């Protein structure tokens, strides 16, 4: 007869712009250079270096990349998801190992329970009947000790794993934020903010669920399988072999579920992002939504996206239900077979009752986690789909890269006491990704200290010129030079000290007026901030606010008017003290009194600086030293305002139309 002591005998058993965003520009026809390091100054260096190198070898056709942006399926190199997860866990290897060891010890302690039951049935109870109470008392004490130890190790595991989980999520969110900021303007013009929000919230949350619950379930199942299989084989070779063989159909079922659920969760992740994108877009554009009575149309579109999300959730639950039913069927069939066979052997006196009882307890402990394994697979597939999208985002390289470390150049000292710099466009060609060439071939020199107004019809290339000078884009061919230095050879900080752009949309961040003005110079004193505001004509309205310079402007500057936001943006640019100032239709939001205040300040502020003014108003052009008229990416007129007004070209006609509109409006 087989007992716990002699293990029994069995011979029966055998054993995953203007017209649109631009194509990634190259430097004089070469491939991207020095892109990976831009974000690699943090702990993610190894991951991003490997991903970017792999992506460079893979290559992606522009049309395929456009489709990926539209469908929220940014391509990632093969194995990028696993590489990302390993890079997140590698710096925390010691704590991960500690958590695994704690869980292993806990499982070992837990698995002692059925052995104690078997010992009690086969040894302690017969001894108790013979008035020997010691063995049964020892079993009871041992069981209590094991229960207490299991609880203690479980607590220690939760503490250790929770620290790892939170550090990983903190690291991942930081990487997404840093990388998103480092990516070029053309990326953000194609990839909506709602999708970025989805990457940093919903997708990271999927990983949190996996780390907090899923990995513990996986480790528990794996350790349970190993330890319980070993214990069953040790107790009785035949029972153990049948139990182990029953995992063959379970493994096939798990593989099938992984394959089917992976597709479902990738679709679900895209559906979730679409809901967030629509919600974010609608709330950001709430004014035109209300103005054009778009509420019902938007609600219908949102309902469609929401129903799609609901369907994908239903598909995921259906796959989960199929797995649970299948796994329980296999497990219960195996348990029933082993119980019947074991009972027969007990009746034949070839197996001890205690061994059968222990085997049944072990089997329940072996098969019960299978349902939880389904929950892990659910979390895993959701997290894998999310990590795939995050890896795709992190694999994107800036189309406007920083120069390689150690190769950056500094601007030479100013040639005069004035801060202005010479700007030169040398053989520049540029095309947006979705259209033809905006600048076929462009040559232009702006002497230091000159204020140049650029005018022309919509699509003439005015804003493109400004964006190239601000290095929001790189030219497809040619160079943009600042005092003879290619902008691509200047480090980002050096370039931003030299060139500042004020756009038509004066974006203010949540915070005080003073904080918004000092964005370009965080070290500026209150006196510096106030002097900049006075120079631009913003001081009086700021002082009229409830808390003056300490007034919180709220989200997007919603507490002040559009014209006041524009004045704050001007003060911000002036405080930064740039050598080159770009004004892209920057006075278009101002009313007549506000514009006049800005014009008075600009006469003083722009003196000595190089300024490029994209002008739609006559008053803006009149302060310029020089006017450029652009058509189809080419300069068709170039001269002082007085010279061009006196001529018969396009600017003279435009000037007369401006004057007529001003007179007609009674301004």
XYZ file of C-alpha atoms in Angstrom:
667
model
C 0.000 0.000 0.000
C 1.270 3.430 -0.906
C 1.513 5.981 1.933
C 2.988 9.407 2.449
C 6.011 7.786 3.972
C 6.802 5.301 1.202
C 5.084 7.269 -1.664
C 3.215 4.054 -2.783
C 3.869 1.755 -5.709
C 2.372 2.060 -9.148
C 3.236 0.182 -12.294
C 0.301 1.621 -14.228
C 1.483 5.134 -14.760
C 3.940 6.327 -17.403
C 4.883 9.343 -17.976
C 0.671 41.081 -30.450
C 1.098 72.928 -41.943
C 0.106 74.251 -44.235
C -1.112 71.578 -46.504
C -0.278 68.713 -44.219
C 2.623 67.215 -42.318
C 5.944 66.795 -43.949
C 7.876 63.764 -44.959
C 10.869 63.140 -42.765
C 13.412 65.553 -44.217
C 17.007 64.499 -44.739
C 20.255 66.354 -44.503
C 21.598 66.901 -48.010
C 19.956 63.702 -49.158
C 21.282 61.486 -46.366
C 19.319 59.416 -43.909
C 18.372 60.641 -40.456
C 21.320 61.124 -38.189
C 21.631 61.227 -34.459
C 18.000 60.649 -33.592
C 18.135 58.044 -30.895
C 20.127 60.076 -28.417
C 17.531 62.781 -28.110
C 15.600 60.807 -25.540
C 18.383 58.489 -24.558
C 19.742 60.842 -21.902
C 17.558 58.994 -19.444
C 17.392 55.392 -18.333
C 15.674 54.413 -21.577
C 18.843 54.860 -23.620
C 19.465 51.197 -24.395
C 15.872 50.545 -25.365
C 15.522 53.532 -27.667
C 18.931 53.088 -29.256
C 18.119 49.484 -30.164
C 14.630 50.304 -31.384
C 15.760 53.229 -33.528
C 18.604 51.233 -35.078
C 16.231 48.379 -35.841
C 13.676 50.774 -37.299
C 16.346 52.313 -39.507
C 17.157 48.885 -40.944
C 13.512 47.983 -41.440
C 12.407 51.169 -43.192
C 8.790 52.133 -43.784
C 7.278 53.416 -47.003
C 5.833 56.947 -46.637
C 2.393 55.782 -47.799
C 2.377 52.960 -45.259
C 3.441 55.381 -42.533
C 0.608 57.756 -43.455
C -1.863 54.870 -43.168
C -0.339 53.945 -39.806
C -0.952 57.478 -38.514
C -4.528 57.414 -39.791
C -5.275 53.982 -38.312
C -3.337 54.466 -35.051
C -1.000 51.583 -35.893
C 2.461 53.114 -35.790
C 4.945 50.450 -36.859
C 7.433 49.073 -34.358
C 10.401 46.809 -35.176
C 9.942 43.070 -34.507
C 10.393 42.276 -30.833
C 10.029 45.925 -29.790
C 7.315 45.127 -27.248
C 9.438 42.554 -25.434
C 12.459 44.831 -25.628
C 10.450 47.645 -24.070
C 9.203 45.476 -21.206
C 12.690 44.113 -20.520
C 14.144 47.623 -20.522
C 11.560 48.660 -17.936
C 12.265 45.692 -15.663
C 16.050 45.441 -16.112
C 16.992 48.366 -13.792
C 14.838 46.735 -11.109
C 16.222 43.224 -11.550
C 17.154 42.822 -7.880
C 13.683 43.723 -6.612
C 12.014 41.567 -9.271
C 14.194 38.646 -8.166
C 13.339 39.300 -4.509
C 9.612 39.326 -5.297
C 9.923 36.071 -7.250
C 11.840 34.389 -4.407
C 9.229 35.522 -1.864
C 6.447 34.107 -4.014
C 8.376 30.860 -4.516
C 8.818 30.412 -0.756
C 5.146 31.241 -0.188
C 4.086 28.614 -2.726
C 6.383 26.050 -1.133
C 4.818 26.745 2.269
C 1.291 26.559 0.846
C 1.951 23.223 -0.847
C 2.799 21.679 2.525
C -0.930 21.676 3.407
C -2.057 18.590 1.449
C 0.983 16.658 2.714
C -0.082 17.448 6.277
C -3.625 16.275 5.459
C -2.286 13.028 4.009
C -0.059 12.523 7.037
C -2.989 13.192 9.355
C -5.231 10.647 7.585
C -2.640 7.902 7.248
C -0.596 8.392 10.437
C -1.950 10.945 12.922
C -5.584 9.748 13.063
C -4.627 6.073 13.605
C -2.149 7.208 16.270
C -4.862 9.331 17.945
C -7.142 6.290 18.069
C -4.283 4.498 19.837
C -4.201 7.329 22.450
C -1.082 8.905 20.898
C -2.151 12.556 20.505
C 1.277 13.910 19.598
C 1.185 13.416 15.794
C -2.253 15.058 15.402
C -1.248 18.017 17.577
C 1.959 18.354 15.567
C -0.071 18.401 12.329
C -2.350 21.143 13.703
C 0.559 23.286 14.877
C 2.429 22.778 11.599
C -0.670 23.778 9.632
C -1.051 26.995 11.652
C 2.647 27.810 11.220
C 2.390 27.253 7.462
C -0.693 29.471 7.229
C 1.007 32.278 9.164
C 4.212 31.966 7.140
C 2.280 31.973 3.856
C 0.502 35.174 4.898
C 3.763 36.841 5.890
C 5.486 35.930 2.635
C 2.419 37.056 0.660
C 2.536 40.444 2.414
C 6.260 40.806 1.703
C 5.687 39.865 -1.939
C 2.920 42.458 -2.345
C 5.127 45.186 -0.870
C 8.122 44.276 -3.047
C 6.123 43.866 -6.252
C 4.102 47.050 -5.667
C 7.302 49.114 -5.544
C 8.485 47.540 -8.793
C 5.121 48.116 -10.446
C 4.896 51.775 -9.493
C 8.484 52.449 -10.564
C 7.865 50.784 -13.943
C 4.702 52.799 -14.579
C 6.426 56.018 -13.502
C 9.318 55.243 -15.840
C 7.033 54.410 -18.775
C 4.884 57.529 -18.420
C 8.050 59.610 -18.203
C 9.420 58.023 -21.376
C 6.199 58.686 -23.270
C 6.129 62.311 -22.117
C 9.814 62.956 -22.868
C 9.653 61.256 -26.248
C 6.438 63.007 -27.273
C 8.010 66.382 -26.449
C 11.153 65.496 -28.392
C 9.313 64.455 -31.553
C 9.115 67.027 -34.298
C 6.211 69.308 -35.130
C 5.309 67.288 -38.225
C 4.658 64.251 -36.019
C 2.271 66.175 -33.770
C 0.446 67.606 -36.765
C -0.375 64.048 -37.843
C -0.691 62.229 -34.509
C -3.517 63.685 -32.453
C -3.167 64.705 -28.828
C -6.023 62.341 -27.964
C -3.948 59.386 -29.112
C -0.995 60.567 -27.062
C -3.302 60.865 -24.052
C -4.498 57.314 -24.709
C -0.892 56.062 -24.824
C -0.023 57.726 -21.496
C -3.245 56.791 -19.670
C -5.339 53.903 -20.994
C -2.399 51.945 -22.389
C -0.245 52.470 -19.302
C -3.241 51.467 -17.177
C -3.401 48.163 -19.082
C 0.205 47.510 -18.092
C -0.624 48.426 -14.488
C -3.324 45.750 -14.397
C -0.870 43.213 -15.771
C 1.858 44.102 -13.267
C -0.437 44.389 -10.246
C -2.421 41.205 -10.798
C -1.465 39.344 -13.944
C 2.191 38.639 -13.232
C 1.386 37.343 -9.761
C -1.202 35.018 -11.287
C 1.280 33.827 -13.902
C 4.016 33.193 -11.348
C 1.521 31.456 -9.074
C 0.330 29.175 -11.880
C 3.862 28.365 -13.042
C 5.169 27.723 -9.535
C 2.045 25.739 -8.647
C 2.444 23.598 -11.744
C 6.103 22.890 -11.024
C 5.777 22.235 -7.288
C 2.460 20.362 -7.418
C 3.556 18.221 -10.359
C 6.697 17.330 -8.435
C 4.685 16.539 -5.290
C 2.164 14.410 -7.224
C 4.936 12.462 -8.926
C 6.606 12.004 -5.544
C 3.378 10.847 -3.905
C 2.406 8.451 -6.689
C 4.002 8.167 -10.087
C 0.808 7.073 -11.868
C -1.426 9.826 -10.483
C 1.277 12.397 -11.104
C 1.811 11.306 -14.702
C -1.921 11.518 -15.510
C -2.109 14.987 -13.946
C 0.891 16.233 -15.939
C -0.421 14.763 -19.212
C -3.743 16.549 -18.692
C -1.882 19.811 -19.251
C -1.262 18.968 -22.908
C -4.827 19.862 -24.016
C -4.785 22.806 -21.597
C -1.622 24.124 -23.227
C -3.209 23.815 -26.676
C -6.256 25.690 -25.382
C -4.064 28.469 -23.962
C -2.194 28.878 -27.253
C -5.469 29.095 -29.178
C -6.800 31.705 -26.751
C -3.619 33.771 -27.039
C -3.864 33.792 -30.824
C -7.547 34.742 -30.952
C -7.514 37.190 -28.048
C -4.418 38.996 -29.343
C -6.286 40.142 -32.437
C -9.317 41.190 -30.392
C -7.303 43.264 -27.921
C -5.385 45.086 -30.649
C -8.697 46.135 -32.187
C -10.027 47.077 -28.747
C -7.007 49.261 -27.990
C -7.547 51.167 -31.241
C -11.259 51.543 -30.449
C -10.494 52.951 -26.982
C -8.070 55.481 -28.478
C -10.689 56.536 -31.053
C -13.175 57.298 -28.267
C -10.586 59.377 -26.391
C -9.545 61.212 -29.570
C -13.144 62.135 -30.391
C -13.860 63.247 -26.839
C -10.684 65.347 -26.612
C -11.198 66.896 -30.045
C -14.798 67.848 -29.237
C -13.982 69.380 -25.867
C -11.027 71.332 -27.294
C -13.280 72.682 -30.044
C -16.335 73.281 -27.878
C -16.759 76.875 -29.080
C -17.185 76.038 -32.790
C -19.241 73.009 -31.753
C -21.710 75.284 -29.988
C -21.481 78.013 -32.608
C -22.372 75.646 -35.478
C -24.771 73.504 -33.430
C -22.693 70.370 -33.906
C -23.855 68.725 -30.673
C -26.193 66.151 -32.219
C -23.839 65.278 -35.082
C -20.934 64.876 -32.649
C -23.099 62.806 -30.319
C -23.989 60.463 -33.194
C -20.319 60.090 -34.164
C -19.319 59.511 -30.542
C -22.093 56.929 -30.126
C -20.780 55.035 -33.160
C -17.252 54.976 -31.722
C -18.581 54.066 -28.288
C -20.612 51.153 -29.687
C -17.526 49.954 -31.560
C -15.612 50.019 -28.276
C -18.462 48.133 -26.602
C -18.432 45.470 -29.326
C -14.691 44.941 -28.987
C -15.115 44.582 -25.215
C -17.831 42.005 -25.859
C -15.559 40.120 -28.246
C -12.832 40.059 -25.587
C -15.255 38.733 -22.951
C -16.538 36.092 -25.380
C -13.015 34.806 -25.994
C -12.448 34.750 -22.244
C -15.672 32.791 -21.696
C -14.667 30.212 -24.302
C -11.317 29.734 -22.607
C -12.799 29.396 -19.104
C -15.414 26.849 -20.204
C -12.846 24.822 -22.135
C -10.259 24.854 -19.346
C -12.810 23.835 -16.706
C -14.039 21.000 -18.893
C -10.512 19.641 -19.303
C -9.656 20.134 -15.609
C -12.846 18.574 -14.243
C -12.554 15.628 -16.623
C -8.990 15.022 -15.424
C -9.986 15.289 -11.742
C -12.932 12.929 -12.223
C -10.753 10.378 -13.972
C -8.029 10.540 -11.323
C -10.563 10.256 -8.462
C -12.203 7.205 -10.031
C -8.888 5.536 -10.740
C -7.534 6.456 -7.322
C -10.651 5.162 -5.569
C -10.333 1.887 -7.454
C -6.721 1.565 -6.336
C -7.645 2.400 -2.730
C -10.236 -0.366 -2.909
C -7.537 -2.666 -4.307
C -5.283 -1.648 -1.407
C -2.547 -0.382 -3.771
C -2.964 3.266 -2.760
C -3.344 4.841 0.656
C -6.480 6.906 1.284
C -4.378 9.797 2.574
C -2.335 9.843 -0.629
C -5.540 9.989 -2.711
C -6.902 12.791 -0.520
C -3.640 14.734 -0.869
C -3.625 14.121 -4.631
C -7.191 15.460 -4.993
C -6.318 18.543 -2.926
C -3.231 19.110 -5.051
C -5.246 18.673 -8.238
C -7.759 21.300 -7.143
C -4.872 23.628 -6.336
C -3.363 22.814 -9.705
C -6.487 23.383 -11.776
C -8.146 26.220 -9.854
C -5.452 28.728 -10.937
C -6.230 27.844 -14.559
C -9.223 30.203 -14.429
C -6.946 32.856 -12.973
C -4.485 32.101 -15.757
C -7.276 33.129 -18.109
C -7.483 36.453 -16.278
C -3.727 36.799 -16.675
C -3.987 36.056 -20.387
C -6.731 38.665 -20.582
C -4.494 41.227 -18.874
C -1.513 40.096 -20.922
C -3.260 40.450 -24.281
C -4.594 43.872 -23.295
C -1.161 44.966 -22.060
C 0.573 43.468 -25.102
C -1.696 45.421 -27.456
C -1.069 48.584 -25.434
C 2.694 48.020 -25.248
C 2.729 47.432 -28.994
C 1.213 50.880 -29.530
C 3.553 52.480 -26.981
C 6.541 50.765 -28.608
C 5.361 52.076 -31.976
C 5.267 55.593 -30.550
C 8.695 55.296 -28.924
C 10.130 53.905 -32.169
C 9.321 57.162 -33.971
C 12.442 59.243 -34.520
C 12.395 63.041 -34.716
C 12.491 64.301 -38.293
C 14.265 67.360 -36.868
C 17.042 65.643 -34.890
C 19.524 67.144 -32.496
C 23.158 67.123 -33.646
C 25.322 64.268 -32.412
C 26.753 64.900 -28.924
C 30.098 66.662 -29.204
C 29.409 67.972 -32.721
C 27.166 70.895 -31.733
C 28.265 74.366 -32.786
C 27.868 77.650 -30.948
C 26.813 80.893 -32.556
C 29.700 83.346 -32.972
C 29.649 86.539 -30.888
C 27.363 89.248 -32.372
C 29.121 91.414 -34.950
C 27.848 94.592 -33.258
C 26.364 95.754 -29.993
C 22.930 94.846 -31.366
C 21.664 91.298 -30.812
C 20.510 90.691 -34.411
C 21.929 87.843 -36.510
C 22.245 87.349 -40.266
C 19.752 84.834 -41.646
C 20.371 83.020 -44.926
C 18.292 80.526 -46.903
C 20.743 78.797 -49.228
C 19.241 76.640 -51.990
C 16.360 75.569 -49.761
C 13.750 73.179 -51.116
C 10.832 71.914 -49.052
C 7.680 69.844 -49.537
C 5.041 68.684 -47.109
C 4.325 64.982 -47.057
C 0.815 65.281 -48.490
C 1.444 67.872 -51.204
C 3.847 69.191 -53.805
C 6.840 71.425 -53.208
C 6.037 74.572 -51.250
C 9.513 76.034 -51.781
C 10.883 74.798 -55.164
C 14.251 76.506 -54.647
C 14.593 79.382 -52.258
C 17.515 81.756 -51.693
C 17.311 84.709 -49.320
C 19.618 86.734 -47.090
C 18.374 88.870 -44.203
C 21.053 91.198 -42.799
C 21.421 91.393 -39.036
C 19.001 93.841 -37.449
C 16.628 94.048 -40.406
C 12.847 93.803 -39.959
C 11.308 92.000 -42.933
C 7.583 91.732 -43.619
C 6.493 88.744 -45.699
C 3.163 89.037 -47.511
C 1.289 86.911 -49.996
C -1.846 84.905 -50.546
C -2.766 81.786 -48.594
C -0.489 78.896 -49.546
C 2.263 81.163 -50.879
C 4.780 79.682 -48.419
C 4.923 82.451 -45.805
C 4.295 80.266 -42.763
C 6.532 77.536 -44.175
C 9.351 80.087 -44.352
C 8.777 80.957 -40.698
C 8.649 77.309 -39.617
C 11.909 76.515 -41.383
C 13.600 79.468 -39.685
C 12.251 78.330 -36.297
C 13.427 74.806 -37.248
C 10.051 73.219 -36.739
C 10.977 71.486 -40.004
C 14.249 70.848 -41.817
C 14.567 71.605 -45.538
C 14.513 68.678 -47.936
C 17.551 70.233 -49.576
C 19.779 73.213 -48.848
C 20.564 75.034 -45.616
C 19.085 77.619 -43.294
C 21.987 79.538 -41.729
C 22.228 81.812 -38.721
C 25.410 83.884 -38.845
C 26.815 81.224 -41.167
C 25.937 78.271 -38.916
C 23.489 75.645 -40.202
C 20.511 75.454 -37.840
C 20.894 71.650 -37.852
C 24.305 72.035 -36.206
C 22.970 74.085 -33.288
C 21.865 72.369 -30.095
C 18.190 72.909 -29.286
C 18.889 75.205 -26.342
C 21.268 77.371 -28.396
C 18.739 77.637 -31.224
C 15.887 78.597 -28.890
C 18.037 81.316 -27.361
C 18.670 82.670 -30.840
C 15.267 82.302 -32.502
C 11.818 82.813 -30.965
C 8.474 82.554 -32.751
C 5.151 84.154 -31.807
C 2.220 82.563 -33.627
C -1.351 83.617 -34.285
C -2.564 81.238 -31.589
C -1.211 82.614 -28.324
C -1.112 79.462 -26.207
C -0.943 80.046 -22.467
C -0.353 77.311 -19.913
C -2.176 76.909 -16.629
C -0.412 79.079 -14.078
C 0.115 82.738 -13.324
C 0.645 85.539 -15.808
C 4.215 85.948 -14.553
C 4.960 82.233 -15.038
C 3.654 82.372 -18.604
C 5.772 85.408 -19.458
C 8.885 83.785 -17.958
C 8.595 80.484 -19.864
C 11.521 81.407 -22.111
C 13.613 82.671 -19.156
C 12.624 80.825 -15.976
C 15.381 82.602 -14.042
C 13.950 86.055 -14.827
C 13.182 88.315 -11.868
C 9.832 89.982 -11.299
C 11.415 93.235 -12.431
C 12.515 91.643 -15.729
C 9.003 90.306 -16.276
C 7.361 93.651 -15.598
C 9.776 95.527 -17.876
C 8.968 93.137 -20.734
C 5.242 93.558 -20.127
C 5.567 97.358 -20.071
C 7.583 97.356 -23.298
C 4.855 95.416 -25.064
C 2.001 97.415 -23.535
C 0.612 94.610 -21.369
C 1.420 95.980 -17.909
C -1.753 98.011 -17.430
C -4.194 95.222 -18.221
C -2.164 92.754 -16.124
C -2.323 95.069 -13.117
C -6.102 95.314 -13.579
C -6.447 91.552 -13.057
C -7.512 90.357 -9.574
C -4.003 89.315 -8.500
C -1.954 91.225 -11.062
C 1.011 89.205 -12.263
C 0.057 86.402 -9.858
C -3.368 85.908 -11.454
C -3.960 82.326 -12.581
C -4.890 82.478 -16.277
C -6.425 78.964 -16.089
C -6.412 76.381 -18.863
C -5.284 77.820 -22.225
C -5.487 81.320 -20.770
C -9.269 81.162 -20.588
C -9.446 83.873 -17.917
C -8.286 86.644 -20.265
C -9.287 87.756 -23.756
C -7.676 86.633 -27.016
C -5.992 90.014 -27.469
C -4.643 89.945 -23.930
C -3.301 86.441 -24.463
C -1.485 87.722 -27.552
C 0.096 90.543 -25.543
C 1.307 88.040 -22.927
C 2.797 85.940 -25.741
C 4.626 89.032 -27.043
C 5.976 89.797 -23.584
C 7.120 86.175 -23.295
C 9.039 86.426 -26.573
C 10.613 89.768 -25.699
C 11.750 88.558 -22.284
C 13.538 85.659 -23.984
C 15.702 88.326 -25.700
C 16.201 86.480 -29.006
C 18.486 87.529 -31.826
C 15.797 86.623 -34.365
C 12.099 87.191 -33.725
C 9.456 85.576 -35.946
C 5.925 86.965 -35.837
C 3.557 84.647 -37.721
C 0.358 86.719 -38.073
C 0.900 87.494 -34.418
C -1.160 90.714 -34.323
C -4.238 89.255 -35.998
C -5.998 88.610 -32.668
C -5.626 92.187 -31.436
C -8.272 94.869 -31.606
C -7.321 98.305 -32.943
C -6.281 99.826 -29.557
C -4.342 96.687 -28.662
C -2.634 96.577 -32.033
C -1.618 100.216 -31.776
C -0.099 99.563 -28.343
C 1.888 96.667 -29.773
C 3.028 98.700 -32.777
C 4.373 101.427 -30.503
C 6.278 98.877 -28.444
C 7.585 96.997 -31.473
C 9.311 100.078 -32.892
C 11.581 100.026 -29.851
C 11.743 96.301 -29.173
C 12.630 95.213 -32.716
C 15.350 97.808 -33.184
C 18.646 95.985 -33.644
C 17.036 92.534 -33.904
C 16.462 90.512 -37.020
C 12.704 90.139 -37.398
C 10.558 88.180 -39.837
C 6.930 89.311 -39.760
C 4.245 87.310 -41.559
C 1.857 90.182 -42.190
C -1.837 90.359 -42.966
C -2.310 93.958 -41.808
C -1.123 97.205 -43.301
C 0.047 98.559 -39.951
C 2.356 95.584 -39.502
C 3.996 96.090 -42.893
C 4.615 99.792 -42.308
C 7.106 99.145 -39.496
C 9.260 96.885 -41.714
C 12.550 97.881 -43.311
C 11.887 95.498 -46.169
C 8.921 93.719 -47.732
C 8.952 90.344 -49.488
C 5.972 89.374 -51.642
C 5.676 85.604 -52.121
C 3.742 83.590 -54.678
C 3.923 79.799 -55.019
C 7.026 79.568 -52.847
C 8.981 82.243 -54.736
C 9.783 85.887 -54.023
C 8.130 88.020 -56.716
C 8.852 91.424 -55.124
C 11.542 92.589 -52.734
C 12.108 96.132 -51.520
C 11.326 98.752 -48.918
C 7.640 99.488 -48.240
C 7.956 102.931 -49.860
C 9.598 101.543 -53.001
C 7.006 98.834 -53.496
C 4.061 101.134 -52.765
C 5.342 103.547 -55.397
C 5.564 100.758 -57.970
C 2.926 98.931 -59.949
C 3.492 95.386 -58.722
C 1.408 93.034 -56.582
C 2.321 94.780 -53.325
C 1.119 98.168 -54.570
C -2.235 96.626 -55.451
C -2.393 94.837 -52.118
C -1.499 98.052 -50.288
C -4.295 99.962 -52.027
C -6.765 97.197 -51.134
C -5.657 97.374 -47.495
C -6.028 101.151 -47.363
C -9.467 100.973 -48.967
C -10.595 98.388 -46.423
C -9.307 100.514 -43.537
C -11.007 103.653 -44.860
C -14.190 101.721 -45.587
C -14.299 100.363 -42.049
C -13.935 103.837 -40.598
C -10.927 102.833 -38.519
